[in-house]
PDB file of C-alpha atoms in Angstrom:
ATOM      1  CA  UNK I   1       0.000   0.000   0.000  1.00 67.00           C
ATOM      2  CA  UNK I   2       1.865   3.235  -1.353  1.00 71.00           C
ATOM      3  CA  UNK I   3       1.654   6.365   0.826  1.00 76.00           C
ATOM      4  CA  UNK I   4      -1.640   8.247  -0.504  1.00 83.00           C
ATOM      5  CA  UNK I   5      -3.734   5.256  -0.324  1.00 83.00           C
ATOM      6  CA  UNK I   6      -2.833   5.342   3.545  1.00 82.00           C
ATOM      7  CA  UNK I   7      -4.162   8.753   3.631  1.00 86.00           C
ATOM      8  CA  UNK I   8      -7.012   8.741   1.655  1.00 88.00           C
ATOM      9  CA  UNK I   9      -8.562   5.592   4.097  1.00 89.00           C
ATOM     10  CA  UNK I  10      -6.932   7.338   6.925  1.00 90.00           C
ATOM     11  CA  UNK I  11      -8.772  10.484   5.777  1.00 92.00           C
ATOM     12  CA  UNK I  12     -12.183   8.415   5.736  1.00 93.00           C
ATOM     13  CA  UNK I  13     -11.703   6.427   9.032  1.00 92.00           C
ATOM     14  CA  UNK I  14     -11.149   9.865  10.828  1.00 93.00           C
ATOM     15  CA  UNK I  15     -14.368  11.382   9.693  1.00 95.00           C
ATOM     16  CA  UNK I  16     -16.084   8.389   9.911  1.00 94.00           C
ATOM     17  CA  UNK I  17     -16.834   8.408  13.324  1.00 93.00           C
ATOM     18  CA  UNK I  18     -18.067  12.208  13.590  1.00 95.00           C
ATOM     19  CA  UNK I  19     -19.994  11.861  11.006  1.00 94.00           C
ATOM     20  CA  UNK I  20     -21.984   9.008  12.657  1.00 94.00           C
ATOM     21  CA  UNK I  21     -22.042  11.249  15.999  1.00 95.00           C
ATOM     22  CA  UNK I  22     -23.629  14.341  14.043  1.00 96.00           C
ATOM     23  CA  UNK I  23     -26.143  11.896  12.287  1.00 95.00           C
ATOM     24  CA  UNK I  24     -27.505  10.631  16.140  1.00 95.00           C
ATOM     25  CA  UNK I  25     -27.379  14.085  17.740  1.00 96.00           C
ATOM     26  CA  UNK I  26     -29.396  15.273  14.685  1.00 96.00           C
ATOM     27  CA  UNK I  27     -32.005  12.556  15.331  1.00 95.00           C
ATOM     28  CA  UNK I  28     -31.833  13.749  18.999  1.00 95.00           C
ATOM     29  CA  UNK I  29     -32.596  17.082  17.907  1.00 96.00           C
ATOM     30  CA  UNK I  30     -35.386  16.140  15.710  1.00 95.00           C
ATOM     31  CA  UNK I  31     -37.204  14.265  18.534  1.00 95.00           C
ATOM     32  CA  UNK I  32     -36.272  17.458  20.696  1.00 95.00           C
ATOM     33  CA  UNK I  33     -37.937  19.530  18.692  1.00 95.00           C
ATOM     34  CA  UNK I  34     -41.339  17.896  18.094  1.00 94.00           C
ATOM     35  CA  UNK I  35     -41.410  17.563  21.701  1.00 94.00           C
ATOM     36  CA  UNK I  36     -39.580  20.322  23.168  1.00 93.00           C
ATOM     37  CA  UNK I  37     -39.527  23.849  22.300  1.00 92.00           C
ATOM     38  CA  UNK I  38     -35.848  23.339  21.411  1.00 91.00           C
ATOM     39  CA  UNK I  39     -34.491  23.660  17.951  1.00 93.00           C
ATOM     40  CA  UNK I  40     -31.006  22.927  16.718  1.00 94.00           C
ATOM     41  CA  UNK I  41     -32.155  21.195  13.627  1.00 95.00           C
ATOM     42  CA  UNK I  42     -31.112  23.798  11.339  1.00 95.00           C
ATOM     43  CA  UNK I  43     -27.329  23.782  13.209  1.00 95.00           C
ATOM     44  CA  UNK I  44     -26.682  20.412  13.077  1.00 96.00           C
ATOM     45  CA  UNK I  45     -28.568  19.501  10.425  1.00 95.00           C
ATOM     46  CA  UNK I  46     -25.645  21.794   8.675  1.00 97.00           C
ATOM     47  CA  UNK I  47     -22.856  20.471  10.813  1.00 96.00           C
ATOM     48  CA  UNK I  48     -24.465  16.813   9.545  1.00 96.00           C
ATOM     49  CA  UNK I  49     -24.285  18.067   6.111  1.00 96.00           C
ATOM     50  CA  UNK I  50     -20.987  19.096   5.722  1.00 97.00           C
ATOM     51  CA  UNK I  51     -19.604  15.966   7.645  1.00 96.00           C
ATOM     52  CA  UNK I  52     -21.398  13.418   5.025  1.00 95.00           C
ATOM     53  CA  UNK I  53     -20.339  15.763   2.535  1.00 96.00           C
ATOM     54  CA  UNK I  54     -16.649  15.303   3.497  1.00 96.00           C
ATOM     55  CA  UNK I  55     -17.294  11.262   4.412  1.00 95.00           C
ATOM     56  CA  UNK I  56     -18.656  10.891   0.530  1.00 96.00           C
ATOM     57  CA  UNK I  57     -15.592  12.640  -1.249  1.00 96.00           C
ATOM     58  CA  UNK I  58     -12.792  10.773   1.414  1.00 96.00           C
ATOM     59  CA  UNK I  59     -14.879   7.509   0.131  1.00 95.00           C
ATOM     60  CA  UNK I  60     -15.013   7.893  -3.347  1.00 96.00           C
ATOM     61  CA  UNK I  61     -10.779   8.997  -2.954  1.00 95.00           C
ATOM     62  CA  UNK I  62     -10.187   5.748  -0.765  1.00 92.00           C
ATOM     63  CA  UNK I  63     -12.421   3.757  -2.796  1.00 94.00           C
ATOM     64  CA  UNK I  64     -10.689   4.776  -6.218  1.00 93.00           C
ATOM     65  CA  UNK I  65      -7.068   4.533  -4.820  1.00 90.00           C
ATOM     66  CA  UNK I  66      -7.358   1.068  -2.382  1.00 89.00           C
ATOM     67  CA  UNK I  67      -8.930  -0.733  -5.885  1.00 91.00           C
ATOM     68  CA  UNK I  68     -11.952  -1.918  -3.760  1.00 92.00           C
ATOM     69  CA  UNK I  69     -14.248  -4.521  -5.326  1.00 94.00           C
ATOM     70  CA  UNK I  70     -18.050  -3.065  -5.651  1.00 95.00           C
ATOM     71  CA  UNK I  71     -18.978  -5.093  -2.746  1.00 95.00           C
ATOM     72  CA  UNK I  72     -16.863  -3.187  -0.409  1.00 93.00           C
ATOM     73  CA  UNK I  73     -17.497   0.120  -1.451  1.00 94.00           C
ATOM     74  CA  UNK I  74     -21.081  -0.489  -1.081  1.00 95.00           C
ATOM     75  CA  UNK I  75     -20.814  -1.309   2.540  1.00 94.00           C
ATOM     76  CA  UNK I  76     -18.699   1.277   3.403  1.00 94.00           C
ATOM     77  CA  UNK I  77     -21.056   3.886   1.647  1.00 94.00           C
ATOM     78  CA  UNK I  78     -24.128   2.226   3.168  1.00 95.00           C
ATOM     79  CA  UNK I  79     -22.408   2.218   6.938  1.00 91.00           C
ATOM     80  CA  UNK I  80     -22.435   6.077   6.186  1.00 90.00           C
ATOM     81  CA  UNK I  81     -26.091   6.114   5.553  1.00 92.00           C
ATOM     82  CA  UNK I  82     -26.811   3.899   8.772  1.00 91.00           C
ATOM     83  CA  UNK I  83     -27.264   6.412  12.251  1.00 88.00           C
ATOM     84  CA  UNK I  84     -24.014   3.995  14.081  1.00 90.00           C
ATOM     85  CA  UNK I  85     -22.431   2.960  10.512  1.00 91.00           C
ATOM     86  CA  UNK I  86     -20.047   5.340  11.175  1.00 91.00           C
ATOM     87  CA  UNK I  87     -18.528   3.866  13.986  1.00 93.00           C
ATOM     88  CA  UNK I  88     -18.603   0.072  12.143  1.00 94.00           C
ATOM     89  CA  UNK I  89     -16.582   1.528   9.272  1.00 92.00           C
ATOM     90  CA  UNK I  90     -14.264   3.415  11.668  1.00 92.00           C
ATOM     91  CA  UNK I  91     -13.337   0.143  12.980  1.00 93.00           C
ATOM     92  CA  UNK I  92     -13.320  -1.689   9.889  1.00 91.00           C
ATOM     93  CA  UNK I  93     -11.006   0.570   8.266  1.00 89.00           C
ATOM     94  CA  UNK I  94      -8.888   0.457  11.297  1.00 89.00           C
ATOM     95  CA  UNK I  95      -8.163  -3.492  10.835  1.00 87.00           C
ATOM     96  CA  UNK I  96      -7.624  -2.534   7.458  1.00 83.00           C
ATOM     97  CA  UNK I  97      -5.340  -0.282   7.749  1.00 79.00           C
ATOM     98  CA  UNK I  98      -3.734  -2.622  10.284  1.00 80.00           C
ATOM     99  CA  UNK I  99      -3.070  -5.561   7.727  1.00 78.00           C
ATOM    100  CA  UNK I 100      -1.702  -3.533   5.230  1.00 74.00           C
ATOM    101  CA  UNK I 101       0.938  -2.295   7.333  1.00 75.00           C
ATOM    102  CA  UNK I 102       1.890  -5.829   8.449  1.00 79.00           C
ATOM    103  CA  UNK I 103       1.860  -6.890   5.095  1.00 74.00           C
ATOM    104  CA  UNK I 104       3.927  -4.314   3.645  1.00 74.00           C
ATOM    105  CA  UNK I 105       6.402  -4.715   6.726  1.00 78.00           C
ATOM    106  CA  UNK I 106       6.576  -8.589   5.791  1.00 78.00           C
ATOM    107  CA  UNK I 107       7.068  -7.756   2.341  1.00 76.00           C
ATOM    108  CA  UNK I 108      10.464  -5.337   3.123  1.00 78.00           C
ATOM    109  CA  UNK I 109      11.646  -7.596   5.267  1.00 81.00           C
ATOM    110  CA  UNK I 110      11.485 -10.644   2.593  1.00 76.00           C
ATOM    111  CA  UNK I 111       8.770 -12.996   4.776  1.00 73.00           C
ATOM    112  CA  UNK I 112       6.730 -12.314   2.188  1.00 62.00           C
ATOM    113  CA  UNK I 113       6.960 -12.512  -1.769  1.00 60.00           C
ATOM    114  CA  UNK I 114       4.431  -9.943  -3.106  1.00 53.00           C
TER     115      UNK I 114
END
């Protein structure tokens, strides 16, 4: 795994798990406001926004630079539509990340032919 591939599923495990925590406390806020006078729907509805804006573009980078088959681009993009996906992928992407580093420290060190 070269050095920008790293990044770009670095980039998308660290706003994987925000994004997930906006999309719960905007559900929160929603039920707060059709029972509460209390309305921060419009603020984190934004701050929502912008975070699955960002977790979309870091996907579609990670997805086009780690070669991913269909399959696991799909789940990754539906774990960002899911309230806790977010947190799933985080940890996911984590393991990943994990393996390829072992794998590419087997490979300079010879264990491994590939």
């Amino acid at each position: 795994m070269d050095l920008k591939t790293a990044t770009a599923l670095r980039r998308l495990r660290l706003v994987s798990a925000p994004e997930a925590i906006s999309f719960l406390l905007l559900l929160v806020c929603s039920v707060l406001k059709r029972t509460t006078d209390f309305n921060a729907v419009p603020a984190m509805g934004m701050i929502h926004g912008i975070l699955f804006v960002l977790y979309v573009i870091f996907w579609a980078d990670a997805w086009n630079r780690a070669k991913w088959p269909l399959k696991t681009a799909a789940l990754y993009f539906v774990l960002s539509v899911l309230p806790t996906g977010g947190f799933f992928a985080e940890r996911k992407l984590k393991r990943e990340a994990e393996s390829a580093v072992i794998a590419s420290r087997a490979r300079q060190e010879g264990i491994v032919n590939a």
